mmCIF file of C-alpha atoms in Angstrom:
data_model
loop_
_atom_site.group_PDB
_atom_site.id
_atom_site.type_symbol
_atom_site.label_atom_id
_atom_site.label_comp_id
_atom_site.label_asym_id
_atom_site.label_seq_id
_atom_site.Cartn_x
_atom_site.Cartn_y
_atom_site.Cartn_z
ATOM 1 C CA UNK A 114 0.000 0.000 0.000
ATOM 2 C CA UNK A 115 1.643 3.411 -1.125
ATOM 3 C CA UNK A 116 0.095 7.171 0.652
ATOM 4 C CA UNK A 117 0.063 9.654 -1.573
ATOM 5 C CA UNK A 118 0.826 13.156 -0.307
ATOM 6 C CA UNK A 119 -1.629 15.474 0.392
ATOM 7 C CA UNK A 120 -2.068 18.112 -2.452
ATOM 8 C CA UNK A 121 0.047 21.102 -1.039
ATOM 9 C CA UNK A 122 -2.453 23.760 -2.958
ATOM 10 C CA UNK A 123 -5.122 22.515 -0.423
ATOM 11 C CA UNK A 124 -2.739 22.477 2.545
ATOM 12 C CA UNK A 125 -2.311 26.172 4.293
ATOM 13 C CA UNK A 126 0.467 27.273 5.194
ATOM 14 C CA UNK A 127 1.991 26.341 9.036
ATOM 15 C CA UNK A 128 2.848 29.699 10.188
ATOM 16 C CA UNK A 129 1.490 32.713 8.131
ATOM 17 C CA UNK A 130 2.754 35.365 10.637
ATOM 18 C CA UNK A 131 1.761 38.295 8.485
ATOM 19 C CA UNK A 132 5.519 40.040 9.665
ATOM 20 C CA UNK A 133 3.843 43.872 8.339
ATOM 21 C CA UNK A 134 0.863 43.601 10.468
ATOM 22 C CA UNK A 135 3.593 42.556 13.748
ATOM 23 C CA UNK A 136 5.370 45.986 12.653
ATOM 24 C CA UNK A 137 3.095 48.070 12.440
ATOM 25 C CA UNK A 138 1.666 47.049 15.704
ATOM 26 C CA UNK A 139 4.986 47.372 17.279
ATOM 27 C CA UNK A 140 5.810 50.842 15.623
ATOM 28 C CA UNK A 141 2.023 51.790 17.335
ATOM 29 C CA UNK A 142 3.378 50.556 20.403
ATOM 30 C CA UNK A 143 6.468 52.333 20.027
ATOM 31 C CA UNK A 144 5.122 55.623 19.104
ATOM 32 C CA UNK A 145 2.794 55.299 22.320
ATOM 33 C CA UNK A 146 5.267 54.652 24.333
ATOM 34 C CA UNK A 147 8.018 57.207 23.279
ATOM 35 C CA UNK A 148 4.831 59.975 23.900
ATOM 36 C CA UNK A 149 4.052 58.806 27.067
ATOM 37 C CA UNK A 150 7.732 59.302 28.425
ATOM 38 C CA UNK A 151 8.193 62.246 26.836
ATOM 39 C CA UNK A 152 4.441 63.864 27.733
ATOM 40 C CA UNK A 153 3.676 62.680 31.065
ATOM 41 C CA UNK A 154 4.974 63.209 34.467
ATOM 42 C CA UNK A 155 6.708 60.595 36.183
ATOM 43 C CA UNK A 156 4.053 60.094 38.960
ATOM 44 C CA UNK A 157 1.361 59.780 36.162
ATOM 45 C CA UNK A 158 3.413 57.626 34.032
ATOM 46 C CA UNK A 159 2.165 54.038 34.747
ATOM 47 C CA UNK A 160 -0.873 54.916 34.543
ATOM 48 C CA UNK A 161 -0.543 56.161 30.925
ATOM 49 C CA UNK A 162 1.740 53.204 30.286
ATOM 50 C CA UNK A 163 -1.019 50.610 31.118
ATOM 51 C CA UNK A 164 -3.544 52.449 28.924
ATOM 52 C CA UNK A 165 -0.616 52.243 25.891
ATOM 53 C CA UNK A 166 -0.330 48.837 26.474
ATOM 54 C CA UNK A 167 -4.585 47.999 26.519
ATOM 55 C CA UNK A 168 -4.311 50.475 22.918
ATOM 56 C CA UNK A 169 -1.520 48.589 21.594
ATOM 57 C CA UNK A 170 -3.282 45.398 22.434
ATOM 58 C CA UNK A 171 -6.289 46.534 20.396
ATOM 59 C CA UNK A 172 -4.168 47.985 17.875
ATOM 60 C CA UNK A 173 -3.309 44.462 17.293
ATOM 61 C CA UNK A 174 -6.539 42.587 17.782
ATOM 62 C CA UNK A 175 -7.767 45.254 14.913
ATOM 63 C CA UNK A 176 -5.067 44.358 12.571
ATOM 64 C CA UNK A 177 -4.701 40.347 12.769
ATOM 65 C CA UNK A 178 -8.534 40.135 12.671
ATOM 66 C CA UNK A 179 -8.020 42.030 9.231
ATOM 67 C CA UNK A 180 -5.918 38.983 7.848
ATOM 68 C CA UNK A 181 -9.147 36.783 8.651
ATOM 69 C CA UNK A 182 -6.943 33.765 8.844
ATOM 70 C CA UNK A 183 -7.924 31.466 11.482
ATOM 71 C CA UNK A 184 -4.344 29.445 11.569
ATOM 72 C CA UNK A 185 -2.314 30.741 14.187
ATOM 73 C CA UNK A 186 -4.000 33.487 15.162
ATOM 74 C CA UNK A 187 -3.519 33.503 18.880
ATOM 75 C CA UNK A 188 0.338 32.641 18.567
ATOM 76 C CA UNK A 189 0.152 35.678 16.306
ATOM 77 C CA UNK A 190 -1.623 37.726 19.229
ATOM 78 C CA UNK A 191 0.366 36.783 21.955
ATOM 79 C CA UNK A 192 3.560 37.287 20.173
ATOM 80 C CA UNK A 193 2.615 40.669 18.407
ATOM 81 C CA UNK A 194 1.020 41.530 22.164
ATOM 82 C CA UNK A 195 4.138 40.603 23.935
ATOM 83 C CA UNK A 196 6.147 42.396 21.970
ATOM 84 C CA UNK A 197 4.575 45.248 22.246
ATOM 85 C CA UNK A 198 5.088 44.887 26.124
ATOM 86 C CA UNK A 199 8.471 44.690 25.835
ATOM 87 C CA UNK A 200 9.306 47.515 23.486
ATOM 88 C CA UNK A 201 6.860 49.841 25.556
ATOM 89 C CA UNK A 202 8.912 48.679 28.936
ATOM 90 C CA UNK A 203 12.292 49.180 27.002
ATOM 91 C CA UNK A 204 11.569 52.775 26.287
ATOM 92 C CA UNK A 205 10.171 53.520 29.470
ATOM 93 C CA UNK A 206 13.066 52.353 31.130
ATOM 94 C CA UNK A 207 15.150 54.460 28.355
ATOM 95 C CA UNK A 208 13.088 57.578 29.760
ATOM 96 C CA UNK A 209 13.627 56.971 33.016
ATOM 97 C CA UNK A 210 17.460 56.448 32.769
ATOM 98 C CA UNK A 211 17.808 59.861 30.816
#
């Protein structure tokens, strides 16, 4: 008994991480975090920081629900969501070293 191989134009593709759509919602985080450090007083900071981070977040729920691809979409979230984490945190600490 031979398998044949399933027909790779029926077969998606493993890990469509739609790389643009992970920029641009770390640029958006970026650019939300570089404002808050810059426009907000320390003692108000966080509290702006959070609220980039819930924006971000939807920033990015906006943009991979666009791609309407059902494969991999919450390793695509919590990656693009994570990141944005981190590169808000890494400028705030920037901000707060300078």
């Amino acid at each position: 008994m031979t398998e044949t191989p399933p027909d790779t134009a029926e077969t998606p593709e493993a890990h469509s991480w739609h790389v643009p759509r992970l920029i641009v919602a770390w640029i958006a985080a970026a650019v939300m975090g570089t404002l808050v450090t810059l426009l907000t007083a320390a003692a108000d900071r966080f509290s702006w920081l959070v609220l980039a981070v819930g924006v971000a977040t939807l920033v990015t729920f906006a943009l991979q629900l666009g791609t309407a691809q059902r494969e991999g979409f919450i390793t695509r979230i919590s990656f693009s969501v994570a990141g944005s984490v981190v590169i808000i945190a890494i400028i705030d600490v920037i901000g707060l070293l300078l």
